[in-house]
Coordinates of C-alpha atoms in Angstrom, one line a residue:
X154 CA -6.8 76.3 26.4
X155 CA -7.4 73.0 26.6
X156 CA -7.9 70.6 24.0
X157 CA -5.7 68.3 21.6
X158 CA -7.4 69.0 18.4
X159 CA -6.4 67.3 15.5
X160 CA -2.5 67.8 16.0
X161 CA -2.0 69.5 19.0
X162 CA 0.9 71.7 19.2
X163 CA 2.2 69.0 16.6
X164 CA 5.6 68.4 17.5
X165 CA 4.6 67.9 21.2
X166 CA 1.4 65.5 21.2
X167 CA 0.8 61.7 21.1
X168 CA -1.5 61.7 18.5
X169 CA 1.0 63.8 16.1
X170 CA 2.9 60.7 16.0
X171 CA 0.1 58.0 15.5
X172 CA -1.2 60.8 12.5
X173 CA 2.8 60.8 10.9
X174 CA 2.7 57.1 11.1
X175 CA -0.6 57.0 9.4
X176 CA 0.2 59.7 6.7
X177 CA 3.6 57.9 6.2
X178 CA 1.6 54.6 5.0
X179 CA -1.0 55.9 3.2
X180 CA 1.6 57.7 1.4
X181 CA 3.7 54.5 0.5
X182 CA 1.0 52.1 0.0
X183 CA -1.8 54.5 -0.8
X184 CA -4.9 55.7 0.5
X185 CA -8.8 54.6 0.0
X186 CA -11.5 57.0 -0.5
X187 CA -12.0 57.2 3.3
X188 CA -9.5 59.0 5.1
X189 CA -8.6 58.0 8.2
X190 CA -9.7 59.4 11.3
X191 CA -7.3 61.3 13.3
X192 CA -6.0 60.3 16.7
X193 CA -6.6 64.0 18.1
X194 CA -10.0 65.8 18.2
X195 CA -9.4 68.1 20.7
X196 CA -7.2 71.5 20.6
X197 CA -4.4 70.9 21.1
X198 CA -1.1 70.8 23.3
X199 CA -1.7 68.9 26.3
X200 CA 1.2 66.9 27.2
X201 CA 3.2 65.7 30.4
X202 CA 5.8 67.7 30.8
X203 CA 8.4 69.0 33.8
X204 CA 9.8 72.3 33.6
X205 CA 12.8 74.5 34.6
X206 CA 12.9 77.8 34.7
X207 CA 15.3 80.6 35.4
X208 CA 15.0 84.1 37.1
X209 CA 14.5 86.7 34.4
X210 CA 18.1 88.8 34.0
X211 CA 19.1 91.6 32.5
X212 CA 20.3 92.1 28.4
X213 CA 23.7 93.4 28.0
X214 CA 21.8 96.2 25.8
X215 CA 19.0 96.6 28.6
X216 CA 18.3 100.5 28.9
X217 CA 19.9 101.9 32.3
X218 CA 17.0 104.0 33.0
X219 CA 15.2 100.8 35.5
X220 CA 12.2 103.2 36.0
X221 CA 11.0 103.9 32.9
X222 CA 12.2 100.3 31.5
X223 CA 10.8 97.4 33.7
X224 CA 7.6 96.0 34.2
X225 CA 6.6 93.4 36.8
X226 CA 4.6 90.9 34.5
X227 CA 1.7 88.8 36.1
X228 CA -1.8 87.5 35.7
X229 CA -3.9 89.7 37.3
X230 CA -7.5 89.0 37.2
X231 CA -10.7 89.4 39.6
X232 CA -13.1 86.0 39.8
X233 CA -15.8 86.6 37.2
X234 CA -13.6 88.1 34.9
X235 CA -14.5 86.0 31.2
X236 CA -12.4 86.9 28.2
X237 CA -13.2 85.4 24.6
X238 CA -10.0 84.2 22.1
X239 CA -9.5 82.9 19.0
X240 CA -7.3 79.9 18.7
X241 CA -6.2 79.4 14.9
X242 CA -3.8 76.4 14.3
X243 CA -2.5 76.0 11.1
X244 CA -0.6 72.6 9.8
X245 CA 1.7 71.5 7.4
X246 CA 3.5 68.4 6.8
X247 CA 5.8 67.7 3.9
X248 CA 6.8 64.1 3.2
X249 CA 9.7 62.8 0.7
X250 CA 8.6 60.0 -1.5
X251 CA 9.2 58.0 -4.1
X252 CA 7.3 60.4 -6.7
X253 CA 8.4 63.5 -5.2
X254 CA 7.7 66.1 -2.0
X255 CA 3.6 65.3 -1.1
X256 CA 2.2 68.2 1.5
X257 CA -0.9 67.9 3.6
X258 CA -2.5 71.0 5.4
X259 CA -5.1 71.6 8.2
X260 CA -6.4 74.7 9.4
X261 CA -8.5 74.8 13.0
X262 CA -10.3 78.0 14.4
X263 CA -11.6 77.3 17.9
X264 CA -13.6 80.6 19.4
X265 CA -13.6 80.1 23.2
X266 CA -14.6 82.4 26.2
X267 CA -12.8 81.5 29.3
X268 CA -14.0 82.8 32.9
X269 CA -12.1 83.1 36.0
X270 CA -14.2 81.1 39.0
X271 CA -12.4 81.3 41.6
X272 CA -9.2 82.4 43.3
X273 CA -7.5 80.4 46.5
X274 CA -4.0 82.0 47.5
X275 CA -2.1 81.9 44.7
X276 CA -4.0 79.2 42.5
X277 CA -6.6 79.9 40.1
X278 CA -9.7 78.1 38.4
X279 CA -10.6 78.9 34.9
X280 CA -13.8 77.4 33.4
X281 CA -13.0 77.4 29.2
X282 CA -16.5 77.5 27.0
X283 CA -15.6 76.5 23.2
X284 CA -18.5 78.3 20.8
X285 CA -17.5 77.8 17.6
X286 CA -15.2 75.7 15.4
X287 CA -14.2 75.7 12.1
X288 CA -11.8 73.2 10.6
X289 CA -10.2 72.4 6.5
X290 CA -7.8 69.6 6.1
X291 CA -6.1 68.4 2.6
X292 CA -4.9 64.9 3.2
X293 CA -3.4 63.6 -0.2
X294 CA -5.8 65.1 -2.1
X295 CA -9.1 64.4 -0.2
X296 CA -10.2 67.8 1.2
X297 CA -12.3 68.4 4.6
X298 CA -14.0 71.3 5.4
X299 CA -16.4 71.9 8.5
X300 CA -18.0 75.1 10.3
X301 CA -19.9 74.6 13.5
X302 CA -22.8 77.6 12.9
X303 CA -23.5 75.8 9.1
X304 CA -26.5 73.2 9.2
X305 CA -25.1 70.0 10.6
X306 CA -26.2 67.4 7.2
X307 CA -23.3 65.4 6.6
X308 CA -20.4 66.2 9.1
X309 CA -17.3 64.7 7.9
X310 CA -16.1 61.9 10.4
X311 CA -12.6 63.8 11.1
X312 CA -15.1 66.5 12.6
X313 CA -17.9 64.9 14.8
X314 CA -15.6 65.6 17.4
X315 CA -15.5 69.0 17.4
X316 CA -19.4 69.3 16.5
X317 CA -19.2 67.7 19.9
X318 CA -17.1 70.7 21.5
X319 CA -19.7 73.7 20.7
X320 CA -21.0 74.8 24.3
X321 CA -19.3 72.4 25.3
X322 CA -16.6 72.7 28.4
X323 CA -14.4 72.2 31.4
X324 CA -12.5 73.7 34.2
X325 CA -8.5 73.6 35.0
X326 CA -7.0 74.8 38.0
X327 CA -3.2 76.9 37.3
X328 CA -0.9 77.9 40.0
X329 CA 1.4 81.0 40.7
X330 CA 3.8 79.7 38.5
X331 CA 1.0 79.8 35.4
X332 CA 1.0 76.0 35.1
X333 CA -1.8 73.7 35.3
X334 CA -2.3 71.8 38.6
X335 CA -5.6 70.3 37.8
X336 CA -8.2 69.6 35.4
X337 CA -12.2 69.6 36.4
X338 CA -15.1 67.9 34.5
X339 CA -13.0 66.7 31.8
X340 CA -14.8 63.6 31.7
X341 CA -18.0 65.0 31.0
X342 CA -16.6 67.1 28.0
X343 CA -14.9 64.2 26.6
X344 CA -18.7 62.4 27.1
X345 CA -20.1 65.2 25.2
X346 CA -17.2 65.3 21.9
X347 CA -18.0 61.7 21.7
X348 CA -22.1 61.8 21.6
X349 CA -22.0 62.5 18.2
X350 CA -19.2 60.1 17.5
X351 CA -19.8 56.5 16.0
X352 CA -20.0 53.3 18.5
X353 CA -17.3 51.9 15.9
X354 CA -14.8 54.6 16.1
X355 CA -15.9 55.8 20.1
X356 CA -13.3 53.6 21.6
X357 CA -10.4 54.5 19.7
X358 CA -11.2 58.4 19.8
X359 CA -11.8 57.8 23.7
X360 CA -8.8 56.4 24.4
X361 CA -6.8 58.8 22.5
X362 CA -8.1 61.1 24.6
X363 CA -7.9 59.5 28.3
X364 CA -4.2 60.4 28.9
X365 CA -5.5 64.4 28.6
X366 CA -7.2 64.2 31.8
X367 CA -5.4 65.0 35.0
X368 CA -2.4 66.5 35.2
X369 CA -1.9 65.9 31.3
X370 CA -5.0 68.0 30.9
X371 CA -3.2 71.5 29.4
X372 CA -4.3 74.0 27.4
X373 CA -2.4 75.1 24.7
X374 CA -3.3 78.9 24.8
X375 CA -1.8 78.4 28.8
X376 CA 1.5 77.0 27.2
X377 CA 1.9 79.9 25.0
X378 CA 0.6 82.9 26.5
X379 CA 0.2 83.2 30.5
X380 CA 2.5 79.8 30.9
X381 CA 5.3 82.2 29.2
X382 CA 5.8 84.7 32.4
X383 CA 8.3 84.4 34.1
X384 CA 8.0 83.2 37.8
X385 CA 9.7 84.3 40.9
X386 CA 9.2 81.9 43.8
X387 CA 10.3 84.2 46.5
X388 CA 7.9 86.9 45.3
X389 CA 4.2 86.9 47.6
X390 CA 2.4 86.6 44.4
X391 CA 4.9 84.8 42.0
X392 CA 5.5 87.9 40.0
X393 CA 9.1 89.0 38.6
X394 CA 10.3 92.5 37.6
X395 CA 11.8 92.4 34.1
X396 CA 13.8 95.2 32.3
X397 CA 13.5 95.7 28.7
X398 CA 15.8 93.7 27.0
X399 CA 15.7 91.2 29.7
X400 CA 15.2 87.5 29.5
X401 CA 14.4 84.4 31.4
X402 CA 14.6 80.2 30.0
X403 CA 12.3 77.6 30.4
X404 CA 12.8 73.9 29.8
X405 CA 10.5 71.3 29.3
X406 CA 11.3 67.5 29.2
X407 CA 8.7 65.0 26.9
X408 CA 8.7 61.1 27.3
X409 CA 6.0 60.7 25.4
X410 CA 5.5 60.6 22.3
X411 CA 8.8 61.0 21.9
X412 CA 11.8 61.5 24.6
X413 CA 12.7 65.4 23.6
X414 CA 13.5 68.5 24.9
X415 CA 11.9 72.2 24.5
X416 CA 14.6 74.6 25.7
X417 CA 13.5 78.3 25.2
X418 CA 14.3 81.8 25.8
X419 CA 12.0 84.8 26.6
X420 CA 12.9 88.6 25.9
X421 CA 11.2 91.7 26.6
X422 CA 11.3 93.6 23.1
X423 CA 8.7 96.5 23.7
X424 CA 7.3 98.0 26.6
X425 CA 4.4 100.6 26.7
X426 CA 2.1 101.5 29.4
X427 CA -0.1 99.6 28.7
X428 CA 1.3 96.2 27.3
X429 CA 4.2 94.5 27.1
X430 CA 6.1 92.5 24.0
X431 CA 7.4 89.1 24.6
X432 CA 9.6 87.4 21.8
X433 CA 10.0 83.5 22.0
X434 CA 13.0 81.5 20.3
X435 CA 13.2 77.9 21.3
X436 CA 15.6 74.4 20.3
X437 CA 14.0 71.1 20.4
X438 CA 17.2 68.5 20.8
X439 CA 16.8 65.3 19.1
X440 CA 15.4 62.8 20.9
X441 CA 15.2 58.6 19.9
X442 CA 13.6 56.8 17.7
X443 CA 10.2 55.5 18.2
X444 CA 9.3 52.3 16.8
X445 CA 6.1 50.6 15.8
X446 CA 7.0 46.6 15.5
X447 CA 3.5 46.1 14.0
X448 CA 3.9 48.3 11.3
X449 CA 7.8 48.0 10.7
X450 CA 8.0 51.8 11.5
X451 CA 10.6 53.6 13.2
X452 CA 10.8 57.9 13.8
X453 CA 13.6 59.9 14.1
X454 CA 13.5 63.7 15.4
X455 CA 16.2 65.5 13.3
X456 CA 16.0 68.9 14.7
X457 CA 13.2 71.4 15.4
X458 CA 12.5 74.8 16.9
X459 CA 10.3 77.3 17.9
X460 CA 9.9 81.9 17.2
X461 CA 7.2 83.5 18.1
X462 CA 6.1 86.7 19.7
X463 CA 3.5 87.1 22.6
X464 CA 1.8 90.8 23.1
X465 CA 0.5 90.6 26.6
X466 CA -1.9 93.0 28.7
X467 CA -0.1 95.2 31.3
X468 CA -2.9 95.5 33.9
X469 CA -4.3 91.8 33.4
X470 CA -1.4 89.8 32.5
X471 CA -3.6 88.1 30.0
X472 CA -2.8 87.8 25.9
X473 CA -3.6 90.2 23.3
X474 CA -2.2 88.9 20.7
X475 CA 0.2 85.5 20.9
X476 CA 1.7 84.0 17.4
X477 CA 4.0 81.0 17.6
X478 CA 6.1 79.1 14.6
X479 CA 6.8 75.6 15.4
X480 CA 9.1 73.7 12.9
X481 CA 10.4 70.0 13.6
X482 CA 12.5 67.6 11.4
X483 CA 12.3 64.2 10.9
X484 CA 13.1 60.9 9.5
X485 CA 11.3 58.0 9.4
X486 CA 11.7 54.3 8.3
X487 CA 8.9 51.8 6.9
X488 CA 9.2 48.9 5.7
X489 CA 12.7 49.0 5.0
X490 CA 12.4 52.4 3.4
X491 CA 13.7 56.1 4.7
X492 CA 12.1 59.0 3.8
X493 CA 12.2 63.0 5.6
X494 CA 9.8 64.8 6.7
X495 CA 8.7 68.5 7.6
X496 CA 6.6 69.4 9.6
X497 CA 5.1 73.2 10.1
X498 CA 2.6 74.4 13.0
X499 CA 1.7 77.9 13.5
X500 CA -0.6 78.9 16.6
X501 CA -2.0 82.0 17.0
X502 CA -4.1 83.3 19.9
X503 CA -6.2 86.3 19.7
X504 CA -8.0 88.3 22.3
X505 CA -11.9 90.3 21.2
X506 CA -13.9 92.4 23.4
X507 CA -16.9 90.4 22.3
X508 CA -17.4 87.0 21.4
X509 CA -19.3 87.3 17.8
X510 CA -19.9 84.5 15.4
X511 CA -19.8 86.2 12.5
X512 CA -17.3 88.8 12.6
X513 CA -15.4 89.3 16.1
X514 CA -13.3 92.5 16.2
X515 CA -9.3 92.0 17.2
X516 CA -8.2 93.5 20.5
X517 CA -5.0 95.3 19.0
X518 CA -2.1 96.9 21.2
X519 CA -2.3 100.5 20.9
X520 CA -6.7 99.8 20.7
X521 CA -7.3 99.4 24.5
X522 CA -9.5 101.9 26.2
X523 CA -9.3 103.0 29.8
X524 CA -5.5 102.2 29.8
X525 CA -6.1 98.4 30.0
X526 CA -7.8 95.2 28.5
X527 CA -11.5 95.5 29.7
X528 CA -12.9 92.3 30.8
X529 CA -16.5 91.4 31.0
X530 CA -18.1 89.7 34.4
X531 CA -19.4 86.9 33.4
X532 CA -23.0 87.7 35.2
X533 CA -23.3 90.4 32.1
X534 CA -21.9 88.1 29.5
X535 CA -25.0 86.5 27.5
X536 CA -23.7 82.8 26.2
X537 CA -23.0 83.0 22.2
X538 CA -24.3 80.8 19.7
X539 CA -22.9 78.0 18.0

C-alpha cells in the first residue's frame, strides 16, 4: 500500500538510484563505521507512471467450455470492509569490484490493515493502518536489525523512520481501473515518520519523501495485486470476463528515476470457485543513462524483468496471496571506472484473517470458509498493537 520503504519496488523508485549511487562509492572508496542513511523510508513503490492497457483475450489453448472456464475479475468490497496483509520485501544487490562480487541484502516486513471508507460511483477510498515493522539490512558488512513490538533503546538511524510508521496512516482514493487517483493525509503521516527522526537528517528524509504525495502517492500492494485486473472501460463497473488461459498487457512509462519501460503480460493459470490464479511475466527495456556531475557518476539499465504469480479472491477481488520477482541489470561509471551490477527484489503480499503481532495465520487458497475471503467491519475490528 503505500509507502517507499527503503527501496521501494527497487528498480522503479527514486531513491533506488540515490541508494546504488551511494553503495557504488562506499564500495570504491570505502565506507566509515556509520552507514549512510537511506533515501527511502517508506514501503515502497510509489512512482509516476502512465499506463496502457489492453482488453483481456483469449489463449490459443483456452478451454472451449466458456461456462465453466471464465471468471469476471473485480474488486468487490462493501465500505467498512478492513483486511490485514503482510508486506515482505526482500533485497539484493550484487556489485563487481575491484576485489571481487560484494552483495548487500535487506529484508522489510510491514503488517498493515487496510479499510474500505467509502465508495462514490466507481471510485474508492481506502484508509491503510501500518502496525508493525520489522526490518535487517547487511550493507558491506555492517548489519541492521529492527522490530517495532521490541523496546525502542537504541533504534538504528536507517529505522527511525519506520518506528515512525506504527499506527501510523493515510488514505488514497483508486478508480474503476484499480489505479490511484488521490492520496489523503499524506502530510500528516510523513509528519509522524519524521518525529522520531533527527533535525540533521529531517530535511533530507523529508524531501525524499515529498514527490510521494499526490498523484505519486502509490501503494505498492495496489501495483501488484488489485492494480493487476484487467479493466474494461465499456463495462458499468470496469469489470472484464476472462477465460482461463486468457491474457491482457499493461504498460507503464517511468521518467524518473530513470526514463524505462515496464511492459507486462497477465494470464489466467487456475481457476476455482472460489479464487482465481494470475501469473505475471514482464520486460523492462533499457532506458539512458543517468548522470550525477557532482559525483562523476553515470547509470546504465542493461536489461531487467519481472515473474510472479498473484492468487486473488473470487468474491472480493482482493489478494490472497501475491509473490513478485523483480530483476534489473546495470552498469555504472565512477570516476572513470565501470563496474555491473545486479540487483534482486522479491515482494510478497499476504492476506490473514486476523491481524496478530506474534503469529498471524496465512489465508491460503483452498482455506477460505463460507466460499469466500471473510472480511471484518471495521466497527468490530479492535486496533492491534505495535
Amino acid at each position: 500500500m503505500l509507502q517507499n520503504s527503503l527501496f521501494s519496488l527497487i528498480s522503479f523508485s527514486r531513491g533506488f538510484v540515490s541508494l546504488l549511487l551511494v553503495t557504488a562509492v562506499c564500495l570504491l572508496s570505502g565506507c566509515n563505521s556509520e552507514t549512510p542513511p537511506t533515501d527511502d523510508v517508506l514501503d515502497e513503490s510509489w512512482f509516476t507512471l502512465e499506463e496502457d492497457g489492453d482488453s483481456p483475450e483469449p489463449a490459443a489453448d483456452a478451454p472451449a467450455d466458456p461456462a465453466v472456464s471464465k471468471a469476471r475479475l473485480t474488486v468487490n468490497l462493501q465500505p467498512g470492509a478492513k483486511f490485514p496483509l503482510r508486506k515482505t520485501v526482500e533485497k539484493t544487490l550484487t556489485q563487481s569490484t575491484l576485489q571481487g562480487p560484494v552483495e548487500t541484502t535487506e529484508r522489510i516486513e510491514l503488517f498493515m490493515s487496510v479499510t474500505l471508507e467509502e465508495v462514490q460511483d466507481q471510485n474508492k477510498k481506502f484508509r491503510i493502518l501500518y502496525n508493525r515493522v520489522k526490518y535487517e539490512s547487511n550493507m558491506n558488512g555492517q548489519r541492521v536489525v529492527f522490530d517495532s513490538t521490541q523496546p525502542a533503546g537504541n533504534v538504528p538511524t536507517q529505522a527511525l523512520a519506520y518506528r515512525g510508521m506504527v499506527n501510523n496512516g493515510f488514505s488514497f482514493w483508486v478508480g474503476a481501473d484499480n489505479k490511484i487517483t488521490e492520496v489523503v493525509d499524506f502530510n500528516s503521516f510523513l509528519s509522524g515518520c519524521l518525529a522520531h527522526v533527527p533535525s540533521h537528517l529531517a530535511d533530507s528524509v523529508s524531501q525524499s519523501l515529498a514527490h510521494y504525495s499526490g498523484q505519486e502517492g502509490i501503494a505498492n500492494f495496489v501495483d501488484d495485486t488489485i492494480g493487476l485486473l484487467p479493466y474494461d472501460p465499456q463495462s458499468p463497473d470496469g469489470s472484464s470476463v476472462v477465460r482461463l488461459g486468457g491474457h491482457w498487457s499493461k504498460s507503464k512509462h517511468f521518467n524518473d528515476p530513470v526514463p524505462m519501460s515496464l511492459h507486462s503480460k497477465y494470464t489466467l493459470r487456475e481457476l476455482t470457485d472460489k479464487y482465481a490464479k494470475v501469473e505475471v511475466m514482464g520486460d523492462i527495456v533499457p532506458a539512458a543513462a543517468v548522470s550525477n556531475p557532482e559525483q562523476e557518476v553515470s547509470l546504465q539499465i542493461q536489461s531487467g524483468h519481472s515473474i510472479g504469480t498473484c492468487t486473488i479472491d473470487r468474491e472480493t477481488g482482493l489478494p490472497l496471496d501475491s509473490h513478485m520477482d523483480h530483476q534489473l541489470s546495470m552498469s555504472v561509471q565512477l570516476n572513470g571506472m565501470q563496474f555491473d551490477q545486479q540487483k534482486r527484489v522479491v515482494t510478497t503480499v499476504k492476506m490473514y484473517p486476523e491481524q496478530s503481532a506474534d503469529t498471524p495465520s496465512t489465508i491460503t487458497a483452498g482455506q477460505q470458509q463460507n466460499g469466500g475471503l471473510t472480511l471484518t467491519p471495521a466497527s468490530q475490528t479492535r486496533p492491534s498493537g505495535p
